[in-house]
Structure formats: C-alpha cells, structure tokens
Amino acid sequence: MTVPIAIIGTGIAGLSAARALQAAGHAIHLFDKSHGSGGRMSSKRSDAGALDMGAQYFTARDRRFAATVQQWQADGHVAEWKPLLYNFHGAKLSPSPDEQVRWVGKPRMSAITRAMLGDMPVTFACRITEVSRGEEHWNLLDADGRSHGPFSQVIIAVPAPQATALLAAAPKLAGVVAGVKMEPTWAVALAFETPLNTPLEGCFVQDSPIDWLARNRSKPGRESTVDTWVLHATSAWSRQHLDMPKEQVIDQLHGAFAELMNCAMPAPAFTLAHRWLYARPSGAREIGALSDPDLGIYVCGDWCLSGRVEGAWLSGQEAARRLLEHLN
Ligand code: FAD
Ligand code: NAI
C-alpha cells in the first residue's frame, strides 16, 4: 500500500504543493478546518451574490506563476479585471490608471482553488491540532480527537501563527515560524439597491481607516442585481478594533466610505463583515518554504514570500520541490 503525503491547508499554497506532488505521481490527502477550499482566496455566498471578501485580485510577476495563470485563463477559471482605478490621498479622490495586469477568479475568486482541488482526496471541517511522528510514519490528530494516518510526509500550509502549534515534532522549524507575525484585516461588504453614482471600480486609500475598496460587481462574471462593494480596513485600524462587534465595524467603515466617496451614499440594503485574523504577514520574507527533509516535514504559505497570492503559490511549489528532491 502507498502511504500518502498529508497536506494541511487547502489555500492556494497547499493546493499548489498538492498539484505538483500529484503530477509527480504521489498520493496525497488534504485537510482543512473550513467547509471548503480557498482560505483567504475564498468567496462568500450571500443574498447579494458571491463576494470576494479576502484576496481582491492578483498580479503575476514570476514567469512560472504567469504561465500557470495563463493556463487557468485558457480553462476559464480566471479573467483579467480592468477596474477604473482611483487613489484617495490627502482627502482627495483622483483617477489613478496604470498598466498593471490584474487577475481575478471567474465567476468568483474561489473558482481558482476549486479547480485546483479537482477530485483530489480531501477532508473538510477538520481542524488539525497535532502532528506527530511514529517510528516510520506521521499521524495527525484533529480537534474532535480523531486520528488520521499513517502519512509518509507532512506539508503544513497554513498562516504562520497557526503553523507554530503544529510543529511540536520539529522545534527548529517552530522557532523560525514563531518569529513571523501576521496582521488582521476587517473586511466589510455593502450592497445598494440603487447603484452609487460614481465610475470608480477600485481605489487605493491613504489617510483613512480604509486601505482598499472595490466595486465587486465590476469584476468579470459577477452576477448581482445590487451594486456590491467590498471595503478593507488598514492593518492598524483592524488591530485597534479587533474585538469590535460586526455591526459597529460596518457602521464605522460605511462612514469612512461615505466620507471619501464624492457622491450621495444611501443606506445599504445588505451588509456583511468578516474578520481575517491572519490576513497578511508583517514584512516580506524570502524563505521560499521551510523543511526538515530527514524528518519529512515541510511548511509553506504566503508568509514565506511576498504575502500575496503569487507568493503563496510559489511557496507551495517550493515545498513540493524540496520534498521531491529528497525522495529522488
Ligand atoms: P490561506 O489561504 O490562509 O490557507 C490556509 C488554509 O489552512 C485555510 O483554508 C485554513 O482554513 C486552513 N487551516 C488553518 N489552520 C488549519 C488547521 N489547524 N487544520 C486544518 N486547516 C487549517 N493577495 C493578493 O495577491 N492580492 C490581493 O488583493 C490580496 N488581498 C487580500 C485581502 C485580504 C483581506 C486578505 C485576508 C488577503 C489578501 N491577499 C491578497 C493575500 C492572499 O489572500 C494570501 O496571500 C493567500 O491567499 C494565502 O494563501 P495560503 O495558502 O498561504 O494561506
Ligand atoms: P498592485 O501592484 O496592484 O499593488 C501594489 C501596491 O501598489 C498597492 O497596494 C498600492 O499601494 C500601489 N498601487 C498599485 N497600483 C496603483 C495605482 N494605480 N494607484 C495608486 N497606487 C497603486 O498589486 P500587488 O503587488 O499584487 O499587491 C496586492 C495587493 O493586495 C496590495 O494592494 C496589497 O495591499 C493587497 N493585500 C492586502 C491584504 C490585506 O490583508 N488587506 C493582504 C495581502 C495583500
């Protein structure tokens, strides 16, 4: 019997590693504490249509990632988003066009990770709490006390603070991961029955509790009868208001939105708030992935590189590369 490789996390980093290992002929099994794949690239189904509450778009600067994105485009899972971009600075809203190519999942951000997952074996709603090594193999324990295994190797593809808890068997790696801090982001969605009277579709924001805002409905393939917007608070504001009740977060960010938009702002017909506790690493790193090949444990995620979708995908590739190199 082939003993599979366990991958904890079905965000883009875990799925990137999974695809590479599967392509090399290895059996894998994925685990995620959520009910679906995507992690910070997932979308929320709502009465106002699917909303991208996490990653908004992504850029592809690495050659290998760009080639993969082209394949996703050919398969119909991504499309280019060409928003009318603005910048808000010094209390002034001004158009801020550029030449950057920006990609989004189609018809929603989660389409990418869903396609990557395909029919790979996965256990959802399963929070792994312990990763331990027996004489030959690895075993995983979940929050309900169930044991999973045996596995020949383990890849941990979760945000750094969540990875630390799973690295008791590899204290050296745990020490490095514990040094990586991650910042929160409050995300709010608002939907208006009457479209806001503005051409703006995306905006980089300074000097406000808001950091970024987007007209969700302007992205390709989004079907919505209402005018949907997603607002992201800055890391600093999110940290300061980490435990604020959702209704108040919505009120405050709606207020900041009204202040910076130069148009009449009706009451929203629909609102939603989501708190990303580990949204982005504080600072960029160039560690690619972490590994202890003799032990058979690997760690990857966006925080190993740029803290972006591209960095997460590349980190997953790097974890798989190191694992395959050790086996060959
Ligand atoms: P994740 O997506 O976090 O995946 C980790 C997975 O592991 C999750 O599914 C989680 O449920 C699971 N998990 C965690 N712990 C356990 C456990 N113990 N057991 C089982 N499963 C577990 N990037 C861009 O490039 N462009 C953007 O515009 C952009 N905007 C963003 C806006 C926000 C609000 C946020 C939060 C992120 C944004 N990002 C953006 C960053 C981007 O989303 C991430 O870099 C990327 O999605 C991270 O992928 P990952 O696989 O490393 O981690
Ligand atoms: P990018 O090249 O579009 O943006 C990078 C940065 O350049 C922007 O944050 C912005 O400050 C600036 N910028 C780019 N185009 C601009 C324009 N036309 N006008 C004014 N400023 C402009 O995309 P990249 O490099 O792929 O970055 C991804 C984005 O994801 C960033 O904006 C980053 O802040 C965001 N992100 C947000 C997270 C969160 O938790 N809120 C987590 C991780 C990434």
Short mmCIF file of N, CA, C and O in Angstrom, two decimals, residues 13 44 56 63 102 209 247 263 280:
data_model
loop_
_atom_site.label_atom_id
_atom_site.label_comp_id
_atom_site.label_asym_id
_atom_site.label_seq_id
_atom_site.Cartn_x
_atom_site.Cartn_y
_atom_site.Cartn_z
N ALA A 13 -1.52 27.86 -1.36
CA ALA A 13 -0.19 27.28 -1.11
C ALA A 13 -0.28 25.75 -1.01
O ALA A 13 0.46 25.02 -1.68
N LYS A 44 -17.51 34.57 -0.41
CA LYS A 44 -18.68 34.31 0.45
C LYS A 44 -19.95 34.36 -0.38
O LYS A 44 -20.19 35.35 -1.07
N GLN A 56 -8.45 40.28 -3.46
CA GLN A 56 -9.26 41.06 -4.37
C GLN A 56 -8.94 40.83 -5.83
O GLN A 56 -9.78 40.89 -6.70
N ARG A 63 7.69 34.21 -13.74
CA ARG A 63 7.47 33.55 -15.03
C ARG A 63 6.63 32.28 -14.87
O ARG A 63 5.70 32.02 -15.62
N ARG A 102 -4.16 42.78 -13.83
CA ARG A 102 -4.71 42.24 -12.58
C ARG A 102 -5.71 41.13 -12.89
O ARG A 102 -6.57 41.29 -13.74
N PRO A 209 -9.42 54.98 7.78
CA PRO A 209 -9.45 53.61 8.33
C PRO A 209 -9.46 52.57 7.21
O PRO A 209 -9.14 51.41 7.42
N GLU A 247 -21.52 44.85 13.76
CA GLU A 247 -22.41 45.96 13.36
C GLU A 247 -21.67 47.29 13.45
O GLU A 247 -21.83 48.17 12.60
N CYS A 263 -19.97 61.18 -3.53
CA CYS A 263 -21.31 61.02 -4.10
C CYS A 263 -22.30 60.73 -2.99
O CYS A 263 -21.91 60.39 -1.88
N ARG A 280 -2.27 39.19 6.65
CA ARG A 280 -1.01 39.41 5.93
C ARG A 280 0.16 39.41 6.88
O ARG A 280 0.04 39.89 8.02
#
